[in-house]
PDB file of C-alpha atoms in Angstrom:
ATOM      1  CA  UNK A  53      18.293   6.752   7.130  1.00 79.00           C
ATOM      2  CA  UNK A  54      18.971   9.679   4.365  1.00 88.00           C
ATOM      3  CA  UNK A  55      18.002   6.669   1.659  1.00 91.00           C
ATOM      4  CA  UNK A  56      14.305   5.904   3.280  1.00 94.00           C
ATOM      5  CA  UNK A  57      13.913   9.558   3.656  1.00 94.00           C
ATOM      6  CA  UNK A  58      14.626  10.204   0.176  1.00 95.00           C
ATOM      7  CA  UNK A  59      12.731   6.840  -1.282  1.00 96.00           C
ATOM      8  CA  UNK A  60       9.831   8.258   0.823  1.00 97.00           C
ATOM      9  CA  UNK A  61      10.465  11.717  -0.709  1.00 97.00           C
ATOM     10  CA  UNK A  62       9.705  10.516  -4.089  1.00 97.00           C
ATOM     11  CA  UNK A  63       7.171   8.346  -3.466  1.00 97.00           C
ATOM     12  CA  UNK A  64       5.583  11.491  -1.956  1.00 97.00           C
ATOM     13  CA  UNK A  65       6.445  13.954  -4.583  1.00 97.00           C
ATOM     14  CA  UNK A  66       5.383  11.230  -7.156  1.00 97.00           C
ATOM     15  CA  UNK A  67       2.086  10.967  -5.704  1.00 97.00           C
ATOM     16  CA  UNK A  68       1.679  14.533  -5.054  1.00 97.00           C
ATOM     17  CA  UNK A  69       1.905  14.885  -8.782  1.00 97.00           C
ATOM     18  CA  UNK A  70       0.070  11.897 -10.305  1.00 97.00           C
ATOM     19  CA  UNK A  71      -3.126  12.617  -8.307  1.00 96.00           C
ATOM     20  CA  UNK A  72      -4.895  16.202  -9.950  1.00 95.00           C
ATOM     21  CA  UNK A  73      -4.230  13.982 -13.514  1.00 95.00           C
ATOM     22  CA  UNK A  74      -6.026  10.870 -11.957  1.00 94.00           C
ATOM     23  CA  UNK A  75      -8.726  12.928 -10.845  1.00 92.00           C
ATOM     24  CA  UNK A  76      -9.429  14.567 -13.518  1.00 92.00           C
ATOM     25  CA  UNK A  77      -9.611  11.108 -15.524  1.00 92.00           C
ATOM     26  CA  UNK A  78     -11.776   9.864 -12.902  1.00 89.00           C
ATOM     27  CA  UNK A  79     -14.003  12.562 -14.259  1.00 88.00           C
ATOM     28  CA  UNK A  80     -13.617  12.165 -17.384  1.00 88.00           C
ATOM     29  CA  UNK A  81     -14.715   7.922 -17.556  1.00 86.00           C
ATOM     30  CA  UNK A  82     -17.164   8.861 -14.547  1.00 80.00           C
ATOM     31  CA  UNK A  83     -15.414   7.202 -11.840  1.00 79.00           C
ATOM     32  CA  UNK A  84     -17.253   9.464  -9.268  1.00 82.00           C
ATOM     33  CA  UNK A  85     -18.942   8.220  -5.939  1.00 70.00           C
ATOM     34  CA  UNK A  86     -22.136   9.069  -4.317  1.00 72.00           C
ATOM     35  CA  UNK A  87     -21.950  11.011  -1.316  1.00 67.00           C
ATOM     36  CA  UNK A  88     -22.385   7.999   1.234  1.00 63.00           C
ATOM     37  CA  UNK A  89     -24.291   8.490   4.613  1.00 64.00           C
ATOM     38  CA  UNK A  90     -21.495   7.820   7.064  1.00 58.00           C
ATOM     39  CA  UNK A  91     -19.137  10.411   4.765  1.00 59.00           C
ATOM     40  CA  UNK A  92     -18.610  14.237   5.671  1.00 60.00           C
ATOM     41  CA  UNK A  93     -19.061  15.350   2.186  1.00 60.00           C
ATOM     42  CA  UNK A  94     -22.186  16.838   0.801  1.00 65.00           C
ATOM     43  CA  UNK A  95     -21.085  16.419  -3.088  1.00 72.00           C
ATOM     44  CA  UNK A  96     -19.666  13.557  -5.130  1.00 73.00           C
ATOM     45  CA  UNK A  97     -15.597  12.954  -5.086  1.00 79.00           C
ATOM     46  CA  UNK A  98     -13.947  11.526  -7.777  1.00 83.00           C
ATOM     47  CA  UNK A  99     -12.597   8.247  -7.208  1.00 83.00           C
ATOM     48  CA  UNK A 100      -9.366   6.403  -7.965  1.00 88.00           C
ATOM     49  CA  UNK A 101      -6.836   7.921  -5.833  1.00 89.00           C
ATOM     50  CA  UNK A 102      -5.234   4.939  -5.228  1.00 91.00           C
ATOM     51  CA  UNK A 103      -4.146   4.612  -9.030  1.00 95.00           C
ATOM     52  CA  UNK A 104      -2.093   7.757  -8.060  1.00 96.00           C
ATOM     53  CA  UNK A 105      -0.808   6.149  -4.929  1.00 96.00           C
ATOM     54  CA  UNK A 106       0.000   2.711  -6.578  1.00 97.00           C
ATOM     55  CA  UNK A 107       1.726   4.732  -9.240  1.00 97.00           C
ATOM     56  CA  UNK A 108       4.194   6.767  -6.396  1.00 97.00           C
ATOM     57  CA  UNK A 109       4.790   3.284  -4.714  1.00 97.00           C
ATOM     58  CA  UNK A 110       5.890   1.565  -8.012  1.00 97.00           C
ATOM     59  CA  UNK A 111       7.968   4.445  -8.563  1.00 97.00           C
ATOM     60  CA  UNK A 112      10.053   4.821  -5.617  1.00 97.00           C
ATOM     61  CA  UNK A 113      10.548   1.189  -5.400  1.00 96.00           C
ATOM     62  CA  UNK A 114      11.921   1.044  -8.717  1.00 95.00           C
ATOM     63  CA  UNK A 115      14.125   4.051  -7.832  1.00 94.00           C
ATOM     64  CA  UNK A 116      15.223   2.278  -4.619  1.00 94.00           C
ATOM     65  CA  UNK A 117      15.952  -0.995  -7.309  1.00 93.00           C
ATOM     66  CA  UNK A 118      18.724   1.150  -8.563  1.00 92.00           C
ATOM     67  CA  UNK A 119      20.533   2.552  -5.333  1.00 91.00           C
ATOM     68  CA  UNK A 120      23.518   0.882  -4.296  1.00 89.00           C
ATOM     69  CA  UNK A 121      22.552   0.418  -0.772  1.00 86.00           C
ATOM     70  CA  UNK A 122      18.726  -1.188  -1.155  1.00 88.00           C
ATOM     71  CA  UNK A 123      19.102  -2.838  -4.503  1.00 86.00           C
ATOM     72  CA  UNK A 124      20.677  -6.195  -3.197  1.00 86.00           C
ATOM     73  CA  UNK A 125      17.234  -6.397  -1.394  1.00 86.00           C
ATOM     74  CA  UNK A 126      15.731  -6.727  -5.255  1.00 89.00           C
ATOM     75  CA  UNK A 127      18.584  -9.305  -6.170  1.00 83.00           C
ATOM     76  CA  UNK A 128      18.185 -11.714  -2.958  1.00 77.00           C
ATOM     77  CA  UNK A 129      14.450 -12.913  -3.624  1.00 77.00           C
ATOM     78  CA  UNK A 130      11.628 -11.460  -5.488  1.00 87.00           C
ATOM     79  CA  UNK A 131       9.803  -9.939  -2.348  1.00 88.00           C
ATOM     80  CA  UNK A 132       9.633  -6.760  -3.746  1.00 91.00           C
ATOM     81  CA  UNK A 133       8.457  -7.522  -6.971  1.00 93.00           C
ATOM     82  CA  UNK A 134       5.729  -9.899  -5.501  1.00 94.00           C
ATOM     83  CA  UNK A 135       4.678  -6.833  -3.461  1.00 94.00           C
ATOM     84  CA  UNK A 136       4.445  -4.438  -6.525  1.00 95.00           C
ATOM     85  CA  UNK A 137       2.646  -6.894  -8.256  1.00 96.00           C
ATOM     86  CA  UNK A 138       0.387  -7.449  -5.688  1.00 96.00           C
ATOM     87  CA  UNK A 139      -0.376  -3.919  -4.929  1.00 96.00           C
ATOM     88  CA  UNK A 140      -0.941  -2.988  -9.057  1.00 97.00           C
ATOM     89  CA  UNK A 141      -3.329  -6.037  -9.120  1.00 97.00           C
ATOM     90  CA  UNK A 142      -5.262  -4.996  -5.658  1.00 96.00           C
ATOM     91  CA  UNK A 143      -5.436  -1.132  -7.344  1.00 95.00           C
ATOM     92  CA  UNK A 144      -7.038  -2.610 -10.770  1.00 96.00           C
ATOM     93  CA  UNK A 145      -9.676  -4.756  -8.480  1.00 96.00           C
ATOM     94  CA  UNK A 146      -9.884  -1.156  -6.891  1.00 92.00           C
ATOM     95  CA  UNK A 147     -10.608   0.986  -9.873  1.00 91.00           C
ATOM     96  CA  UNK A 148     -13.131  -1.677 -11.115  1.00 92.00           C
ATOM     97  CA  UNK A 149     -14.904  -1.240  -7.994  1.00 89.00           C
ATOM     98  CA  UNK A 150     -15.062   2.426  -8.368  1.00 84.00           C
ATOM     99  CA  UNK A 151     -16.061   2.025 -12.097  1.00 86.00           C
ATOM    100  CA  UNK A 152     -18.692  -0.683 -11.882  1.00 87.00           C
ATOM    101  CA  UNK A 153     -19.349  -0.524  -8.127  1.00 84.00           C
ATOM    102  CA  UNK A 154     -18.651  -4.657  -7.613  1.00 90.00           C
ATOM    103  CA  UNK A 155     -20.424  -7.279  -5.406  1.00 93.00           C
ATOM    104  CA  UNK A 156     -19.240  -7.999  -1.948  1.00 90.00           C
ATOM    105  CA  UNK A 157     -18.339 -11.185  -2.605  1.00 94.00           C
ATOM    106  CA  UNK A 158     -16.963 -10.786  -5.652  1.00 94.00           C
ATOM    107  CA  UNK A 159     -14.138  -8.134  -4.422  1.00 94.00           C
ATOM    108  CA  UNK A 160     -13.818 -10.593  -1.416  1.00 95.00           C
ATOM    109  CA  UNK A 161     -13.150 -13.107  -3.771  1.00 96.00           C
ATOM    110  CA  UNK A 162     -10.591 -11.085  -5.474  1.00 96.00           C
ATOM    111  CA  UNK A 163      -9.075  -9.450  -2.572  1.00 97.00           C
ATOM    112  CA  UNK A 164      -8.564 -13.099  -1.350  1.00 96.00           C
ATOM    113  CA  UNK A 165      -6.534 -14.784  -4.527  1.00 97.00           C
ATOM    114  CA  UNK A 166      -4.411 -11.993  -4.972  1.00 97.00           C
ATOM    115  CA  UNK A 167      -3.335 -12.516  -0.761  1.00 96.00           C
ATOM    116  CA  UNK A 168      -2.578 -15.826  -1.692  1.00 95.00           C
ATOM    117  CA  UNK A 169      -0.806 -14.621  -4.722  1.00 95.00           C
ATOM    118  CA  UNK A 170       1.608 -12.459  -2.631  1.00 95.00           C
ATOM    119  CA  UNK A 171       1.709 -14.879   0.356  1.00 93.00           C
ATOM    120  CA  UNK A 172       2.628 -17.893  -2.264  1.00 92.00           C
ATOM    121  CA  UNK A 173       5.422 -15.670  -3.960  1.00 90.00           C
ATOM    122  CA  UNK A 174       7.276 -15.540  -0.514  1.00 85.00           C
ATOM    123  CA  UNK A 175       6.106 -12.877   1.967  1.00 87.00           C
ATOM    124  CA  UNK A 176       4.508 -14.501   4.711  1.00 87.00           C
ATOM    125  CA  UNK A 177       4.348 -14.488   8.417  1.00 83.00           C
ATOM    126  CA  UNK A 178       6.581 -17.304   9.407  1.00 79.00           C
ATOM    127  CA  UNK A 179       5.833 -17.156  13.098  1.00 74.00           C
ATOM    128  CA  UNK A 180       3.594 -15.959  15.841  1.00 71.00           C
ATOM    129  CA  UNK A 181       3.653 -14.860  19.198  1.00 66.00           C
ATOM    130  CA  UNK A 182       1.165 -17.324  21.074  1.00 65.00           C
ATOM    131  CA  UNK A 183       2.759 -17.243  24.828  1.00 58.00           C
ATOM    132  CA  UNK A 184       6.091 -18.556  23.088  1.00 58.00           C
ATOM    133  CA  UNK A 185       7.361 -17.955  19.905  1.00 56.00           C
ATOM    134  CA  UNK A 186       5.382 -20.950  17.249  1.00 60.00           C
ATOM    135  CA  UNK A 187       6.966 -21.414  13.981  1.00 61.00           C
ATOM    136  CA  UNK A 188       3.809 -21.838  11.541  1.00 65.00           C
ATOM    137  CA  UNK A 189       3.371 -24.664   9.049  1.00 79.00           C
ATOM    138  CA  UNK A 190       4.142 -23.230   5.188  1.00 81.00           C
ATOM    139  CA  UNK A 191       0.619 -24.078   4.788  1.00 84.00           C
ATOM    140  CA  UNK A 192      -0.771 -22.337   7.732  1.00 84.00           C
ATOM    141  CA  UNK A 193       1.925 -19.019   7.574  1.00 86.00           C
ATOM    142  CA  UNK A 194      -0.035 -18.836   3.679  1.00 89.00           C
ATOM    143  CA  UNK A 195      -3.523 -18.800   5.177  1.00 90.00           C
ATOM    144  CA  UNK A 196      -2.642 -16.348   8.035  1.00 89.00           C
ATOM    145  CA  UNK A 197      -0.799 -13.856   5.743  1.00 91.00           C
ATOM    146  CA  UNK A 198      -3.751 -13.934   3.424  1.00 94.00           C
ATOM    147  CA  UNK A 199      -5.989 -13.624   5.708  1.00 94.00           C
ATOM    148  CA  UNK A 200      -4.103 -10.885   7.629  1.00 93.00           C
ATOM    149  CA  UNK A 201      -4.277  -9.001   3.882  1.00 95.00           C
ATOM    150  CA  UNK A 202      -7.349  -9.139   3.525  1.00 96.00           C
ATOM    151  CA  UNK A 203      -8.463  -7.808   7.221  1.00 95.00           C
ATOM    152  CA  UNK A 204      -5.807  -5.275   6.408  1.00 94.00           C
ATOM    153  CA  UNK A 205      -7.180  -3.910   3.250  1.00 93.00           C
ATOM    154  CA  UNK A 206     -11.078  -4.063   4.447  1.00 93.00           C
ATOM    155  CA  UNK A 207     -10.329  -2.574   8.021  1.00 92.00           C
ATOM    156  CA  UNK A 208      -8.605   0.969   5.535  1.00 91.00           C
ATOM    157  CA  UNK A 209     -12.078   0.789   3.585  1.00 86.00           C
ATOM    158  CA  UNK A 210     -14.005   0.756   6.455  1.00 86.00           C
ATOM    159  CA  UNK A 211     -12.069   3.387   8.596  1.00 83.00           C
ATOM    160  CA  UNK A 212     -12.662   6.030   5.331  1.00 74.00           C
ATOM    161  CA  UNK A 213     -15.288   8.437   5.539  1.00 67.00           C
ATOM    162  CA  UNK A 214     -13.364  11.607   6.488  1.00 73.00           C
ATOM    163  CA  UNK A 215     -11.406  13.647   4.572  1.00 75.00           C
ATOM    164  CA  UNK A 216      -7.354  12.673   4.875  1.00 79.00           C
ATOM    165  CA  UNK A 217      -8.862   9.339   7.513  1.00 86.00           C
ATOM    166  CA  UNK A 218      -7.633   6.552   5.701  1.00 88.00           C
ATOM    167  CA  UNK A 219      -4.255   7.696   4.563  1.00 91.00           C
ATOM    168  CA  UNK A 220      -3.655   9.628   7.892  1.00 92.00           C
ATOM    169  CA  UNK A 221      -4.361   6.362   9.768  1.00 93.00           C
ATOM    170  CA  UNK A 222      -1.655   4.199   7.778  1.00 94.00           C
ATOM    171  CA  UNK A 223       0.751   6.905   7.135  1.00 95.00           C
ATOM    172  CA  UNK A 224       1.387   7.070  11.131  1.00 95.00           C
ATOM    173  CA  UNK A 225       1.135   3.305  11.659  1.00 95.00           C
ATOM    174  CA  UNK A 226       3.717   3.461   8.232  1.00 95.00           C
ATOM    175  CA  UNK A 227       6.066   5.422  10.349  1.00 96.00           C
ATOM    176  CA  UNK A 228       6.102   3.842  13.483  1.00 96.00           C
ATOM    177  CA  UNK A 229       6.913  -0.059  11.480  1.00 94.00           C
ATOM    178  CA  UNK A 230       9.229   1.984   9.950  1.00 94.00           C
ATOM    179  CA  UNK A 231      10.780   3.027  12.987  1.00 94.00           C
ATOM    180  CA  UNK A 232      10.660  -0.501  14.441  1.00 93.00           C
ATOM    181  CA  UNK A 233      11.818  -2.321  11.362  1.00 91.00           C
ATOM    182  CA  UNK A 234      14.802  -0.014  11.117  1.00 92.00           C
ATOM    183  CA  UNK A 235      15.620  -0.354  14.488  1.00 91.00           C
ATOM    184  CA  UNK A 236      16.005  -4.439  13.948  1.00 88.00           C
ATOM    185  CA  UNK A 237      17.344  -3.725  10.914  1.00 86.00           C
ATOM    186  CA  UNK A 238      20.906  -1.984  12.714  1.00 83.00           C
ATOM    187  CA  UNK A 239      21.709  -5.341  14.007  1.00 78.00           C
ATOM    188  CA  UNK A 240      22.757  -6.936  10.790  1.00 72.00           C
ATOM    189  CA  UNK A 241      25.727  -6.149   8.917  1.00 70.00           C
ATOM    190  CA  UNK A 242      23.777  -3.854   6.449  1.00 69.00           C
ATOM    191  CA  UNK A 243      21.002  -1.453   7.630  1.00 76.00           C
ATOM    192  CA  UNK A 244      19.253  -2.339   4.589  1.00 84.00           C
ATOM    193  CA  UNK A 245      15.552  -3.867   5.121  1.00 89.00           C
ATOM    194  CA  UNK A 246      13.127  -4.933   2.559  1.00 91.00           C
ATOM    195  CA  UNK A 247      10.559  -4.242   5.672  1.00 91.00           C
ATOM    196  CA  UNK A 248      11.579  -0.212   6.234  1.00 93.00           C
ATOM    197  CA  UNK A 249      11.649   0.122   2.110  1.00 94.00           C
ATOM    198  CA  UNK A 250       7.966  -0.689   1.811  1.00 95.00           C
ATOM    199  CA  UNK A 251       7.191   1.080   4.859  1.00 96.00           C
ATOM    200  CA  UNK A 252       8.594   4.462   3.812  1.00 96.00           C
ATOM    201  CA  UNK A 253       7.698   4.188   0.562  1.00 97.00           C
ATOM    202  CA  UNK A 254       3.853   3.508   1.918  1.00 97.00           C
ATOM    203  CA  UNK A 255       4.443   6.393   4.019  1.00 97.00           C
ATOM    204  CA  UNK A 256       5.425   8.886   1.221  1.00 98.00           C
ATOM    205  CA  UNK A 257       2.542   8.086  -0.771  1.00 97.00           C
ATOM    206  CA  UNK A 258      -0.032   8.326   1.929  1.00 96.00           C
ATOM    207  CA  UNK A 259       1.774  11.879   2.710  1.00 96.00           C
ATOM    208  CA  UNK A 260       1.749  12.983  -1.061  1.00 96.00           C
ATOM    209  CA  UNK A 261      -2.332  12.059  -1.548  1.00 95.00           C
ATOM    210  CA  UNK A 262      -3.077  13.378   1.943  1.00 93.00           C
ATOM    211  CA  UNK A 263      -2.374  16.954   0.679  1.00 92.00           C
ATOM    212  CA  UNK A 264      -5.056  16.572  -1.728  1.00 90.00           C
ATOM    213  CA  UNK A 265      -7.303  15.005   0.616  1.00 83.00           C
ATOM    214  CA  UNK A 266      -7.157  17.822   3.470  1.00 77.00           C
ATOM    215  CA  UNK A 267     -10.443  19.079   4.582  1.00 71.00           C
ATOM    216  CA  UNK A 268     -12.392  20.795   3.163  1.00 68.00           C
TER     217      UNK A 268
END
């Protein structure tokens, strides 16, 4: 447990840090948004805090590459890579939203390939719980898991609006999969879990942009 607390440390303290620089280069290349009629705000906020994020989740997870007790998980498959990859790729369709304000469709569109990207390189959900347990198709687990992206990464952009909403919102559901995933995770012979990694590290960064984000 001291390991996710102190991959989660840095991926807070990392974040903490990276986030005044981003804003100010959000100011500087005009990355700022109009104030919005659902938002709580009365002047425009930069934009691009989830550069600083991506940057604290890259971080920690290549700290936890090189810790003796998590870095198997980097050696066994290519999960975590996949997921960094997927998440710096998902932040760049994210800042060219912010910079050029992009069509629906067109983010869908993007939001959708890179899903399949990550759900193609091997993280995918490989069974569901429809009265009994179903094993899914390779095809099918693909679609759902993209899919299941997708609704994931829309229903954070449409819960924003308030100041700390969005990162509040996943940093507690962060820490209760953590919780769970660490609890399944005691059974095997190591405690170590790919699942609780990204977890805490999702955590830590949603914690170290949150103080930033407070009201007012």
């Amino acid at each position: 447990m001291r390991i996710y607390l102190f991959i989660a440390a840095i991926a807070g303290g990392a974040t903490y840090l990276l986030t005044p620089l981003i804003r100010h280069l959000a100011i500087r290349i005009g990355a700022v948004g109009e104030v919005r009629s659902r938002d709580v705000h009365t002047i425009p906020t930069p934009r691009m805090g989830g550069l600083a994020m991506m940057l604290g989740f890259v971080i920690a997870m290549l700290f936890a590459s090189r810790i003796p007790f998590i870095q198997g998980l980097f050696h066994e498959n290519h999960q975590a890579w996949v997921v960094m990859i997927g998440a710096v790729l998902i932040c760049l369709l994210g800042m060219a939203d912010d910079l050029w304000d992009l069509d629906w469709m067109l983010k869908m569109a993007g939001q959708l390939l890179i899903s399949v990207f990550v759900a193609w390189g091997g993280l995918q959900i490989i069974s569901l719980p429809l009265g009994s347990l179903v094993t899914a198709s390779p095809s099918l687990s693909m679609a759902i898991t993209a899919f299941l992206i997708v609704a994931s990464i829309n229903a954070v952009n449409f819960v924003d609006g308030l100041d700390g909403l969005a990162s509040g919102i996943v940093a507690i559901g962060g820490i209760a999969f953590a919780i769970y995933s660490y609890v399944l995770a005691r059974t095997s012979p190591s405690y170590a879990s790919m699942a609780t990694l990204i977890d805490v590290a999702m955590v830590g960064i949603c914690t170290g942009f949150i103080m930033h984000n407070w009201h007012p």
